[in-house]
JSON list of C-alpha atoms in Angstrom, two decimals:
[
{"chain": "A", "resi": 11, "resn": "UNK", "atom": "CA", "xyz": [136.21, 106.80, 223.28]},
{"chain": "A", "resi": 12, "resn": "UNK", "atom": "CA", "xyz": [139.84, 107.22, 224.24]},
{"chain": "A", "resi": 13, "resn": "UNK", "atom": "CA", "xyz": [141.54, 110.55, 223.79]},
{"chain": "A", "resi": 14, "resn": "UNK", "atom": "CA", "xyz": [143.86, 111.22, 220.87]},
{"chain": "A", "resi": 15, "resn": "UNK", "atom": "CA", "xyz": [147.38, 112.52, 221.42]},
{"chain": "A", "resi": 16, "resn": "UNK", "atom": "CA", "xyz": [147.60, 115.67, 219.32]},
{"chain": "A", "resi": 17, "resn": "UNK", "atom": "CA", "xyz": [150.87, 116.55, 217.60]},
{"chain": "A", "resi": 18, "resn": "UNK", "atom": "CA", "xyz": [151.88, 118.86, 214.76]},
{"chain": "A", "resi": 19, "resn": "UNK", "atom": "CA", "xyz": [151.89, 115.77, 212.52]},
{"chain": "A", "resi": 20, "resn": "UNK", "atom": "CA", "xyz": [148.22, 114.82, 213.10]},
{"chain": "A", "resi": 21, "resn": "UNK", "atom": "CA", "xyz": [146.75, 118.23, 214.00]},
{"chain": "A", "resi": 22, "resn": "UNK", "atom": "CA", "xyz": [145.15, 119.21, 210.68]},
{"chain": "A", "resi": 23, "resn": "UNK", "atom": "CA", "xyz": [143.63, 115.78, 210.09]},
{"chain": "A", "resi": 24, "resn": "UNK", "atom": "CA", "xyz": [142.29, 115.63, 213.66]},
{"chain": "A", "resi": 25, "resn": "UNK", "atom": "CA", "xyz": [140.48, 118.99, 213.65]},
{"chain": "A", "resi": 26, "resn": "UNK", "atom": "CA", "xyz": [139.02, 118.94, 210.14]},
{"chain": "A", "resi": 27, "resn": "UNK", "atom": "CA", "xyz": [135.73, 117.09, 210.80]},
{"chain": "A", "resi": 28, "resn": "UNK", "atom": "CA", "xyz": [133.02, 117.15, 213.44]},
{"chain": "A", "resi": 29, "resn": "UNK", "atom": "CA", "xyz": [133.36, 118.40, 217.01]},
{"chain": "A", "resi": 30, "resn": "UNK", "atom": "CA", "xyz": [136.90, 118.29, 218.41]},
{"chain": "A", "resi": 31, "resn": "UNK", "atom": "CA", "xyz": [137.96, 119.34, 221.91]},
{"chain": "A", "resi": 32, "resn": "UNK", "atom": "CA", "xyz": [141.65, 119.91, 222.57]},
{"chain": "A", "resi": 33, "resn": "UNK", "atom": "CA", "xyz": [143.04, 119.92, 226.11]},
{"chain": "A", "resi": 34, "resn": "UNK", "atom": "CA", "xyz": [146.39, 121.73, 226.33]},
{"chain": "A", "resi": 35, "resn": "UNK", "atom": "CA", "xyz": [148.17, 120.36, 229.40]},
{"chain": "A", "resi": 36, "resn": "UNK", "atom": "CA", "xyz": [151.52, 119.52, 231.03]},
{"chain": "A", "resi": 37, "resn": "UNK", "atom": "CA", "xyz": [152.50, 116.81, 233.47]},
{"chain": "A", "resi": 38, "resn": "UNK", "atom": "CA", "xyz": [153.64, 119.27, 236.16]},
{"chain": "A", "resi": 39, "resn": "UNK", "atom": "CA", "xyz": [150.37, 121.27, 236.06]},
{"chain": "A", "resi": 40, "resn": "UNK", "atom": "CA", "xyz": [148.14, 120.51, 239.07]},
{"chain": "A", "resi": 41, "resn": "UNK", "atom": "CA", "xyz": [144.96, 122.05, 237.57]},
{"chain": "A", "resi": 42, "resn": "UNK", "atom": "CA", "xyz": [145.64, 119.96, 234.43]},
{"chain": "A", "resi": 43, "resn": "UNK", "atom": "CA", "xyz": [145.82, 116.83, 236.59]},
{"chain": "A", "resi": 44, "resn": "UNK", "atom": "CA", "xyz": [142.48, 117.74, 238.20]},
{"chain": "A", "resi": 45, "resn": "UNK", "atom": "CA", "xyz": [140.83, 118.41, 234.82]},
{"chain": "A", "resi": 46, "resn": "UNK", "atom": "CA", "xyz": [142.13, 115.20, 233.18]},
{"chain": "A", "resi": 47, "resn": "UNK", "atom": "CA", "xyz": [139.52, 112.81, 234.71]},
{"chain": "A", "resi": 48, "resn": "UNK", "atom": "CA", "xyz": [136.70, 115.23, 233.79]},
{"chain": "A", "resi": 49, "resn": "UNK", "atom": "CA", "xyz": [137.94, 115.39, 230.20]},
{"chain": "A", "resi": 50, "resn": "UNK", "atom": "CA", "xyz": [138.38, 111.60, 230.12]},
{"chain": "A", "resi": 51, "resn": "UNK", "atom": "CA", "xyz": [134.86, 110.99, 231.47]},
{"chain": "A", "resi": 52, "resn": "UNK", "atom": "CA", "xyz": [133.36, 113.25, 228.80]},
{"chain": "A", "resi": 53, "resn": "UNK", "atom": "CA", "xyz": [135.31, 111.37, 226.14]},
{"chain": "A", "resi": 54, "resn": "UNK", "atom": "CA", "xyz": [133.62, 108.17, 227.36]},
{"chain": "A", "resi": 55, "resn": "UNK", "atom": "CA", "xyz": [130.18, 109.84, 227.32]},
{"chain": "A", "resi": 56, "resn": "UNK", "atom": "CA", "xyz": [130.46, 111.40, 223.84]},
{"chain": "A", "resi": 57, "resn": "UNK", "atom": "CA", "xyz": [131.55, 108.90, 221.20]},
{"chain": "A", "resi": 58, "resn": "UNK", "atom": "CA", "xyz": [130.53, 111.43, 218.51]},
{"chain": "A", "resi": 59, "resn": "UNK", "atom": "CA", "xyz": [133.13, 113.99, 219.70]},
{"chain": "A", "resi": 60, "resn": "UNK", "atom": "CA", "xyz": [136.91, 113.75, 219.23]},
{"chain": "A", "resi": 61, "resn": "UNK", "atom": "CA", "xyz": [138.82, 114.45, 222.45]},
{"chain": "A", "resi": 62, "resn": "UNK", "atom": "CA", "xyz": [142.47, 115.34, 221.92]},
{"chain": "A", "resi": 63, "resn": "UNK", "atom": "CA", "xyz": [145.22, 116.07, 224.43]},
{"chain": "A", "resi": 64, "resn": "UNK", "atom": "CA", "xyz": [148.21, 118.23, 223.57]},
{"chain": "A", "resi": 65, "resn": "UNK", "atom": "CA", "xyz": [151.23, 118.06, 225.87]},
{"chain": "A", "resi": 66, "resn": "UNK", "atom": "CA", "xyz": [152.55, 121.63, 225.85]},
{"chain": "A", "resi": 67, "resn": "UNK", "atom": "CA", "xyz": [156.02, 120.48, 226.90]},
{"chain": "A", "resi": 68, "resn": "UNK", "atom": "CA", "xyz": [156.28, 118.09, 223.95]},
{"chain": "A", "resi": 69, "resn": "UNK", "atom": "CA", "xyz": [154.45, 120.27, 221.41]},
{"chain": "A", "resi": 70, "resn": "UNK", "atom": "CA", "xyz": [155.69, 123.75, 222.30]},
{"chain": "A", "resi": 71, "resn": "UNK", "atom": "CA", "xyz": [155.50, 125.05, 218.74]},
{"chain": "A", "resi": 72, "resn": "UNK", "atom": "CA", "xyz": [151.86, 124.02, 218.36]},
{"chain": "A", "resi": 73, "resn": "UNK", "atom": "CA", "xyz": [150.97, 125.49, 221.76]},
{"chain": "A", "resi": 74, "resn": "UNK", "atom": "CA", "xyz": [152.61, 128.75, 220.68]},
{"chain": "A", "resi": 75, "resn": "UNK", "atom": "CA", "xyz": [150.62, 128.70, 217.44]},
{"chain": "A", "resi": 76, "resn": "UNK", "atom": "CA", "xyz": [147.45, 128.73, 219.55]},
{"chain": "A", "resi": 77, "resn": "UNK", "atom": "CA", "xyz": [148.81, 131.45, 221.81]},
{"chain": "A", "resi": 78, "resn": "UNK", "atom": "CA", "xyz": [148.50, 129.26, 224.89]},
{"chain": "A", "resi": 79, "resn": "UNK", "atom": "CA", "xyz": [150.07, 131.04, 227.85]},
{"chain": "A", "resi": 80, "resn": "UNK", "atom": "CA", "xyz": [148.15, 129.35, 230.67]},
{"chain": "A", "resi": 81, "resn": "UNK", "atom": "CA", "xyz": [147.18, 125.72, 231.13]},
{"chain": "A", "resi": 82, "resn": "UNK", "atom": "CA", "xyz": [144.96, 123.90, 231.08]},
{"chain": "A", "resi": 83, "resn": "UNK", "atom": "CA", "xyz": [143.50, 125.56, 227.99]},
{"chain": "A", "resi": 84, "resn": "UNK", "atom": "CA", "xyz": [140.55, 124.08, 226.17]},
{"chain": "A", "resi": 85, "resn": "UNK", "atom": "CA", "xyz": [139.97, 124.67, 222.45]},
{"chain": "A", "resi": 86, "resn": "UNK", "atom": "CA", "xyz": [136.88, 123.53, 220.54]},
{"chain": "A", "resi": 87, "resn": "UNK", "atom": "CA", "xyz": [136.61, 123.01, 216.80]},
{"chain": "A", "resi": 88, "resn": "UNK", "atom": "CA", "xyz": [133.55, 122.31, 214.72]},
{"chain": "A", "resi": 89, "resn": "UNK", "atom": "CA", "xyz": [134.04, 121.14, 211.14]},
{"chain": "A", "resi": 90, "resn": "UNK", "atom": "CA", "xyz": [137.56, 122.55, 210.94]},
{"chain": "A", "resi": 91, "resn": "UNK", "atom": "CA", "xyz": [136.70, 125.97, 212.39]},
{"chain": "A", "resi": 92, "resn": "UNK", "atom": "CA", "xyz": [137.95, 127.00, 215.86]},
{"chain": "A", "resi": 93, "resn": "UNK", "atom": "CA", "xyz": [134.88, 128.13, 217.81]},
{"chain": "A", "resi": 94, "resn": "UNK", "atom": "CA", "xyz": [136.05, 128.35, 221.44]},
{"chain": "A", "resi": 95, "resn": "UNK", "atom": "CA", "xyz": [139.25, 128.83, 223.44]},
{"chain": "A", "resi": 96, "resn": "UNK", "atom": "CA", "xyz": [139.53, 129.36, 227.18]},
{"chain": "A", "resi": 97, "resn": "UNK", "atom": "CA", "xyz": [142.17, 128.85, 229.83]},
{"chain": "A", "resi": 98, "resn": "UNK", "atom": "CA", "xyz": [141.25, 127.15, 233.07]},
{"chain": "A", "resi": 99, "resn": "UNK", "atom": "CA", "xyz": [139.84, 123.81, 234.12]},
{"chain": "A", "resi": 100, "resn": "UNK", "atom": "CA", "xyz": [136.10, 123.45, 233.57]},
{"chain": "A", "resi": 101, "resn": "UNK", "atom": "CA", "xyz": [133.83, 121.54, 235.92]},
{"chain": "A", "resi": 102, "resn": "UNK", "atom": "CA", "xyz": [131.97, 118.58, 234.39]},
{"chain": "A", "resi": 103, "resn": "UNK", "atom": "CA", "xyz": [128.67, 120.49, 233.99]},
{"chain": "A", "resi": 104, "resn": "UNK", "atom": "CA", "xyz": [130.37, 123.39, 232.18]},
{"chain": "A", "resi": 105, "resn": "UNK", "atom": "CA", "xyz": [132.20, 121.00, 229.85]},
{"chain": "A", "resi": 106, "resn": "UNK", "atom": "CA", "xyz": [128.92, 119.23, 229.04]},
{"chain": "A", "resi": 107, "resn": "UNK", "atom": "CA", "xyz": [127.26, 122.60, 228.37]},
{"chain": "A", "resi": 108, "resn": "UNK", "atom": "CA", "xyz": [130.13, 123.62, 226.07]},
{"chain": "A", "resi": 109, "resn": "UNK", "atom": "CA", "xyz": [129.80, 120.38, 224.09]},
{"chain": "A", "resi": 110, "resn": "UNK", "atom": "CA", "xyz": [126.05, 120.99, 223.66]},
{"chain": "A", "resi": 111, "resn": "UNK", "atom": "CA", "xyz": [126.64, 124.57, 222.53]},
{"chain": "A", "resi": 112, "resn": "UNK", "atom": "CA", "xyz": [129.30, 123.58, 219.99]},
{"chain": "A", "resi": 113, "resn": "UNK", "atom": "CA", "xyz": [127.07, 120.81, 218.63]},
{"chain": "A", "resi": 114, "resn": "UNK", "atom": "CA", "xyz": [124.18, 123.27, 218.29]},
{"chain": "A", "resi": 115, "resn": "UNK", "atom": "CA", "xyz": [126.06, 125.94, 216.33]},
{"chain": "A", "resi": 116, "resn": "UNK", "atom": "CA", "xyz": [124.70, 127.17, 212.99]},
{"chain": "A", "resi": 117, "resn": "UNK", "atom": "CA", "xyz": [127.82, 126.39, 211.00]},
{"chain": "A", "resi": 118, "resn": "UNK", "atom": "CA", "xyz": [126.78, 128.48, 207.98]},
{"chain": "A", "resi": 119, "resn": "UNK", "atom": "CA", "xyz": [126.82, 131.56, 210.22]},
{"chain": "A", "resi": 120, "resn": "UNK", "atom": "CA", "xyz": [130.05, 130.48, 211.93]},
{"chain": "A", "resi": 121, "resn": "UNK", "atom": "CA", "xyz": [131.86, 129.89, 208.61]},
{"chain": "A", "resi": 122, "resn": "UNK", "atom": "CA", "xyz": [130.70, 133.28, 207.31]},
{"chain": "A", "resi": 123, "resn": "UNK", "atom": "CA", "xyz": [131.92, 135.10, 210.44]},
{"chain": "A", "resi": 124, "resn": "UNK", "atom": "CA", "xyz": [135.19, 133.13, 210.41]},
{"chain": "A", "resi": 125, "resn": "UNK", "atom": "CA", "xyz": [135.85, 133.97, 206.74]},
{"chain": "A", "resi": 126, "resn": "UNK", "atom": "CA", "xyz": [135.18, 137.66, 207.44]},
{"chain": "A", "resi": 127, "resn": "UNK", "atom": "CA", "xyz": [137.57, 137.63, 210.41]},
{"chain": "A", "resi": 128, "resn": "UNK", "atom": "CA", "xyz": [140.25, 135.88, 208.32]},
{"chain": "A", "resi": 129, "resn": "UNK", "atom": "CA", "xyz": [139.83, 138.44, 205.51]},
{"chain": "A", "resi": 130, "resn": "UNK", "atom": "CA", "xyz": [140.29, 141.32, 207.97]},
{"chain": "A", "resi": 131, "resn": "UNK", "atom": "CA", "xyz": [143.52, 139.82, 209.27]},
{"chain": "A", "resi": 132, "resn": "UNK", "atom": "CA", "xyz": [144.96, 139.53, 205.75]}
]
């Protein structure tokens, strides 16, 4: 599966269902360039996962919304809930492990914890 270009226009629709991995990157970023083929290979191996790339130069407002201060940054969603965010390029094995962990989450527990965290912020 090819990666999706993530923008503020398609963000909400992209992250609302299933497992979604977002790679925050920029063209000038050497670690981003090294991580790109790993991310692309995983997108070919996992047709059941949405792989999205967000160019931080083009989508600065969206990158700021996520609090991205270092790239590459990887964000994982499951069924519309953000479940992981980490800066730094992952090796292939770590990315595969992350995908397995996100797919194996008990979403009832995750939604409950997420709702509680949201309520505390309000």
